[in-house]
Coordinates of C-alpha atoms in Angstrom, one line a residue:
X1 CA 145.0 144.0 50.7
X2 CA 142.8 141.2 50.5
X3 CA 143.9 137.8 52.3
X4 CA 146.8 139.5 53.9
X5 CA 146.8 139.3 57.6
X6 CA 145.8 142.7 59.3
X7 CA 148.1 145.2 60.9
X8 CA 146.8 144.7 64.6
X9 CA 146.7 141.0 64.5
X10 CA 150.5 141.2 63.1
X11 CA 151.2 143.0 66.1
X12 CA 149.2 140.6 68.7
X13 CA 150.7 137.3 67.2
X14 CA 154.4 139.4 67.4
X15 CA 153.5 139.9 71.0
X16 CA 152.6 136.8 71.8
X17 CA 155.5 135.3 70.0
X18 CA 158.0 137.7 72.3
X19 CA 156.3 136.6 75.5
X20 CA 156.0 133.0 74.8
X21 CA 152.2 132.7 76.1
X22 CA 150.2 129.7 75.0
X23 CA 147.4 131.9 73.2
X24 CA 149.7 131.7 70.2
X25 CA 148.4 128.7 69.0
X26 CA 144.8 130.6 69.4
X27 CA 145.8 133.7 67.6
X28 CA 147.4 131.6 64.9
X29 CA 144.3 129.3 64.4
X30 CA 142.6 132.5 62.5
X31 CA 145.1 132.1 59.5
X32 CA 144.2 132.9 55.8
X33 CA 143.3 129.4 55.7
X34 CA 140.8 129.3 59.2
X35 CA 140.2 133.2 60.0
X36 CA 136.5 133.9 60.1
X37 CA 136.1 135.2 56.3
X38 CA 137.9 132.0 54.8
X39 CA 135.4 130.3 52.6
X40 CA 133.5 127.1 54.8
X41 CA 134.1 128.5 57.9
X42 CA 131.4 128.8 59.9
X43 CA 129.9 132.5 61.0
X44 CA 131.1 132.1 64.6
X45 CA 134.0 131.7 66.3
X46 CA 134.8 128.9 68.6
X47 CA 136.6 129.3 71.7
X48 CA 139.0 126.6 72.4
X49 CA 138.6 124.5 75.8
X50 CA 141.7 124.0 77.5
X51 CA 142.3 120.4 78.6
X52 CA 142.1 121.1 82.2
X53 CA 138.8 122.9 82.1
X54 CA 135.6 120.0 83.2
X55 CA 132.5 119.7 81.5
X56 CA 129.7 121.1 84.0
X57 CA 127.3 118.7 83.2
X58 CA 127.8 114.9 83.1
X59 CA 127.6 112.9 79.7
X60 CA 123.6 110.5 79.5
X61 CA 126.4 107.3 80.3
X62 CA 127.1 108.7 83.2
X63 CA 123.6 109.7 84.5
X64 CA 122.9 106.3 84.1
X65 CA 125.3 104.4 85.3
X66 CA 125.0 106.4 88.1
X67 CA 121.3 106.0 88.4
X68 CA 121.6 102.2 87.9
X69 CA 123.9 102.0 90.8
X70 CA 121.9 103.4 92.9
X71 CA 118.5 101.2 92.1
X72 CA 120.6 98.4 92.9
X73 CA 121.8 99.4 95.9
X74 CA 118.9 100.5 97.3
X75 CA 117.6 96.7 96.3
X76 CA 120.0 95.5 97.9
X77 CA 118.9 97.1 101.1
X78 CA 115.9 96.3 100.7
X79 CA 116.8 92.4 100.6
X80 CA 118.8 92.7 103.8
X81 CA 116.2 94.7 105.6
X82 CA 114.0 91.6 105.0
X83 CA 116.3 88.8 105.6
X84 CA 116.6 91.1 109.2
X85 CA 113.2 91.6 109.6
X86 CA 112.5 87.5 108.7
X87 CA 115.2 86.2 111.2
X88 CA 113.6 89.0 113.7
X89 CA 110.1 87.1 113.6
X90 CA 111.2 83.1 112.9
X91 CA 113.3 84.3 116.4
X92 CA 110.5 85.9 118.0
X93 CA 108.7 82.9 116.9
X94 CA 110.2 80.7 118.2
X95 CA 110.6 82.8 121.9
X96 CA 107.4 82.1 121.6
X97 CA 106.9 78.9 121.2
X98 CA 109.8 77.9 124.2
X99 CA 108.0 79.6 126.6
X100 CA 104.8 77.8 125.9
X101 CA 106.1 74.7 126.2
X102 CA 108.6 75.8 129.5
X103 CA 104.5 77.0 130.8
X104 CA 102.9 73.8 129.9
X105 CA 105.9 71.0 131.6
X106 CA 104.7 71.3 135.0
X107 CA 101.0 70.8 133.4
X108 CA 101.7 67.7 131.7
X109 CA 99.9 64.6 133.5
X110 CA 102.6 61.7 134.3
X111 CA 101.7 58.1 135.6
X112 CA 104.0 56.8 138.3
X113 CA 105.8 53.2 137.9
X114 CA 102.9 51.6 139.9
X115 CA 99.8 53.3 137.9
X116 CA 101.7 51.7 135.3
X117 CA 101.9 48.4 136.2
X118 CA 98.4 48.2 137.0
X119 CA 97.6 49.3 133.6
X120 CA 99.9 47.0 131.7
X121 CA 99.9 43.5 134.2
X122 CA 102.6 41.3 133.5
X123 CA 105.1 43.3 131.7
X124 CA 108.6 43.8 131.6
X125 CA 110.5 47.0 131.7
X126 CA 111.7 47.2 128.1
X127 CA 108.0 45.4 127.0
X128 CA 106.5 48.1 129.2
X129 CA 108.6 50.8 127.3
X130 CA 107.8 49.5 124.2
X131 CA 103.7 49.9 124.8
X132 CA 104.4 53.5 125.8
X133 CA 106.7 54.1 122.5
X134 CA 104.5 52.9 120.6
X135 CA 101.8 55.1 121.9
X136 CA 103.6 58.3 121.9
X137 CA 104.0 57.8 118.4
X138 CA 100.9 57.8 117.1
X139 CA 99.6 60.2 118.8
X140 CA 102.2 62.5 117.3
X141 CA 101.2 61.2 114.2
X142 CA 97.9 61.9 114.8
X143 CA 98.8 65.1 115.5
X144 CA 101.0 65.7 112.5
X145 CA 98.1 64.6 110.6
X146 CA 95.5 66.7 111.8
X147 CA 97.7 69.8 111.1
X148 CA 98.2 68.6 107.7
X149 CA 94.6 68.2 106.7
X150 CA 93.8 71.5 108.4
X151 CA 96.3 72.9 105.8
X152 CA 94.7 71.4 102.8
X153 CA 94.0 75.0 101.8
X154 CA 96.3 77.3 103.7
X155 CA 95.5 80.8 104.5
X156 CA 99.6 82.3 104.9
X157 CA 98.3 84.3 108.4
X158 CA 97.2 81.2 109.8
X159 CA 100.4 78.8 109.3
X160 CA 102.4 79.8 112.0
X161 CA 99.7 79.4 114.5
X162 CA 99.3 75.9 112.6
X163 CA 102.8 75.0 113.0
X164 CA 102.9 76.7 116.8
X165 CA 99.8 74.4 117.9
X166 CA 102.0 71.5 115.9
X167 CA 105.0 71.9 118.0
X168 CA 103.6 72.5 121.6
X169 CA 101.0 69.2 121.2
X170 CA 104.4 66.9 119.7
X171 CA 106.5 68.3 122.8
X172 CA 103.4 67.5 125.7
X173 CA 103.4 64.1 124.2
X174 CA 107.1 63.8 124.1
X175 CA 107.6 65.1 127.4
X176 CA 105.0 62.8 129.4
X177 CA 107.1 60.0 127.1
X178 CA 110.2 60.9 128.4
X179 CA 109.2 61.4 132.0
X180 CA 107.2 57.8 132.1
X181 CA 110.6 56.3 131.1
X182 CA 112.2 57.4 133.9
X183 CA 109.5 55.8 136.0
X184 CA 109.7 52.7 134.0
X185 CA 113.6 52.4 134.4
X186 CA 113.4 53.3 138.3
X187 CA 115.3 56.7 137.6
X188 CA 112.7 59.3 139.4
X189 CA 114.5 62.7 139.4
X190 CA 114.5 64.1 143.2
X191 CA 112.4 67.2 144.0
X192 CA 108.9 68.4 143.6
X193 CA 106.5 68.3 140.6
X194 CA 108.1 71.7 139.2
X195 CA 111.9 70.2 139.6
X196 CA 111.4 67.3 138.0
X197 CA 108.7 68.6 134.9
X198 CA 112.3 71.0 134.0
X199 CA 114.3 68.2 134.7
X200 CA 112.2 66.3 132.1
X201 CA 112.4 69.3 129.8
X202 CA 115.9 69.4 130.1
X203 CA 116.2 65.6 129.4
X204 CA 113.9 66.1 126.3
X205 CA 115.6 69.1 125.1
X206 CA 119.1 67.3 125.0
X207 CA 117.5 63.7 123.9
X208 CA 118.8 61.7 127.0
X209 CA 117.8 60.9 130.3
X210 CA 118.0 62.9 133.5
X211 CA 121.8 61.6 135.2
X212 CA 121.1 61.9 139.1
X213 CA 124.8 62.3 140.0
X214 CA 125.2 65.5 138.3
X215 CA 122.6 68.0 140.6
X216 CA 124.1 70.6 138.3
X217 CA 121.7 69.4 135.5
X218 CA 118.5 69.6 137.9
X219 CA 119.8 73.3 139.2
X220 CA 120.4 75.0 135.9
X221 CA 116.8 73.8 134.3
X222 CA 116.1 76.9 133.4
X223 CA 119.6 78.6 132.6
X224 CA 120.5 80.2 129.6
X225 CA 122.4 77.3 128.5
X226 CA 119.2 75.0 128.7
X227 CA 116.9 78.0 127.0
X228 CA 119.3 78.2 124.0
X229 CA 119.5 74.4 123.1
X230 CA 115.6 74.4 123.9
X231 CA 115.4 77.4 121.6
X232 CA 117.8 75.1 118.9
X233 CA 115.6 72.4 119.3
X234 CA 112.5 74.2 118.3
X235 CA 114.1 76.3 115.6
X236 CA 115.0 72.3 114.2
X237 CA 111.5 71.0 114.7
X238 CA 109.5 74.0 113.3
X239 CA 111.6 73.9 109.9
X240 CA 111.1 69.8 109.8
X241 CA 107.3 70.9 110.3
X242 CA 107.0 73.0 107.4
X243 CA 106.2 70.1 105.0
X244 CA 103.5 69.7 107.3
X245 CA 101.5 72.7 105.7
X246 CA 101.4 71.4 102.1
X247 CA 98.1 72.0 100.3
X248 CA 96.3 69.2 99.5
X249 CA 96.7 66.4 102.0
X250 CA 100.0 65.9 101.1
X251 CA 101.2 67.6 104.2
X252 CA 98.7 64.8 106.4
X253 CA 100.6 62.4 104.9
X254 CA 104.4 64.2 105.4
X255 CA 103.2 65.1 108.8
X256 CA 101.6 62.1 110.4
X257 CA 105.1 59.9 109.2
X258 CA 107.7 62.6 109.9
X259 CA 106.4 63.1 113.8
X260 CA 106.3 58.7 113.8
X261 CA 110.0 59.3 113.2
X262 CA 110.8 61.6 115.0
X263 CA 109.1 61.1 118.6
X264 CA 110.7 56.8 117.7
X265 CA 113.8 58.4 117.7
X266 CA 114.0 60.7 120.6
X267 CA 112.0 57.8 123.0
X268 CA 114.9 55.4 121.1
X269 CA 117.9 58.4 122.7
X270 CA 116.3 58.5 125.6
X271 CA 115.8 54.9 126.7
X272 CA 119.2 53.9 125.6
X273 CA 120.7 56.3 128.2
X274 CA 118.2 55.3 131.0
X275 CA 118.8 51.4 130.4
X276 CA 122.5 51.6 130.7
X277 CA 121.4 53.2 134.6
X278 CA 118.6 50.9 134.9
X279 CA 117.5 50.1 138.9
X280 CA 115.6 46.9 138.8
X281 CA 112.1 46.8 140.2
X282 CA 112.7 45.2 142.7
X283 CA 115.6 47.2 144.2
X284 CA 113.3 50.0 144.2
X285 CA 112.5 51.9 147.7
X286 CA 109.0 52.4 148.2
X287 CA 108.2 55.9 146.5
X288 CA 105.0 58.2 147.0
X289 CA 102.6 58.7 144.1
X290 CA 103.3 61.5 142.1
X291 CA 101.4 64.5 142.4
X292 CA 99.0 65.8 139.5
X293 CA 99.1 69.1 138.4
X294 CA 96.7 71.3 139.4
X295 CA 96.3 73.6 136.4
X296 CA 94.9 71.3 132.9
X297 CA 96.8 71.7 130.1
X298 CA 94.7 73.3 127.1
X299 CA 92.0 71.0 126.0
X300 CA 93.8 69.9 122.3
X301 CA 96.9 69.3 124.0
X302 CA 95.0 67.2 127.1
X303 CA 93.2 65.5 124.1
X304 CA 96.1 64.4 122.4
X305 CA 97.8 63.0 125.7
X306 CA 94.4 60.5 126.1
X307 CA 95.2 59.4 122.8
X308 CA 98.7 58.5 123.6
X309 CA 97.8 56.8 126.3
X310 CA 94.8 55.1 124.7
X311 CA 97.3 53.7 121.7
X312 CA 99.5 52.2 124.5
X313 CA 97.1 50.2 126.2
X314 CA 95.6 48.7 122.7

């Protein structure tokens, strides 16, 4: 009869009832109502999903939240690779640049107290200091300067052989400073010309004069303690350079007064800490000449020490 239920499916949904099993609900969904010939049904029949059964293939969201996550991550390794690889070479870098000037101290031309004194007659020690200040500044200026105009229109390659040449000229010039002060101040450091140029490194790389009581300080020149604050002071020095290498003669300007400051206030460290251990002239034992180097240092460097001294003695 028509819209009656048929025999068999009587007998399944009886079955089903008996045994309790959850395809009850399925059998039942296929009513007079819902069953395949009811009018608006659709020509198929639709298997239901049970809850626990996964979709196989993820939803568009998904795919691209997931795809989004993983740009950014990759970006973000990407950005640390760089920083890595950036602090690898400013490191490197500056390596670099310590051993250059650890090569050049011992080639670095100093005056001894009487070669001074016959080149400025009739001055005291702190009038004496002052001329060689004064001196030492400008020619780091100078220096500054010159790497500041040569930047006027960087090239990116060349700027940290810019700022390298920068730093090792500034440190020649600070270090013959530092080691005519101890002359000037009666306060030679004991030993040969390779002794006392690390002693003088050591003295510039901490911003204080050499103390001949502690033997320590002269042994350890070239420990690691000494490479790492030299290292320090480089690092501090090459990042107050960079203004240096603005386009346009604006770095000449930044450079010549930034390196003026600078070398004033290391000579300033320095001769504070040698005046408080002053030995007076005349208390001084006769001491030899000091030996010159026998290797020059390179000729822009040696160029920029006869400036120095040319500054002082005007």
């Amino acid at each position: 009869m028509t819209g009656s239920t048929p025999f068999r499916k009587r007998s399944l949904r009886r079955r089903l009832r008996k045994e309790g099993g959850p395809a009850e609900t399925q059998a039942g969904s296929t009513g007079p109502e819902t069953g395949p010939g009811a009018p608006g049904a659709p020509a198929f029949e639709t298997s239901a999903v049970t809850p626990d059964t996964a979709p196989a293939v993820p939803s568009a969201t998904d795919a691209d939240e997931g795809s989004r996550s993983k740009t950014g991550a990759r970006r973000m390794q990407a950005v640390r690779n760089g920083v890595r690889k950036g602090r690898d070479s400013v490191r490197a870098a500056g390596l670099h640049v310590a051993d250059r000037i650890i090569e050049n101290a011992p080639r670095v031309p100093v005056r001894d107290l009487a070669t001074l004194r016959a080149q400025f007659p009739g001055l005291g020690p702190d009038q004496l200091a002052d001329k060689l200040i004064a001196g030492a500044a400008n020619a780091t200026s100078a220096v500054g300067a010159g790497i500041g105009a040569a930047a006027m229109l960087p090239v990116p390659p060349a700027m940290p052989a810019e700022l390298a040449a920068e730093i090792t000229a500034v440190a020649a010039i600070e270090l013959k400073l530092v080691a005519e002060l101890h002359e000037v101040y009666g306060l030679r450091p004991p030993g040969g010309l390779k002794d006392r140029s690390l002693a003088f490194l050591a003295a510039w790389t901490e911003e204080r004069g050499v103390d001949l009581t502690k033997p320590a300080t002269l042994n350890a020149a070239l420990g690691l303690q000494m490479r790492r604050e030299l290292r320090q002071q480089i690092m501090k020095r090459t990042f107050r350079n960079l203004p240096n290498l603005m386009p346009f003669m604006v770095g000449a300007a930044v450079g010549a007064v930034m390196n003026r400051r600078d070398t004033r206030k290391v000579a300033e460290k320095v001769r504070a800490d040698l005046r408080r251990r002053a030995v007076a002239w005349d208390a001084l034992p006769q001491l030899p000449p000091l030996e010159q180097p026998a290797q020059p240092l390179p000729e822009a460097i040696a160029a920029a020490l006869e400036v120095a001294d040319q500054d002082a003695k005007d």
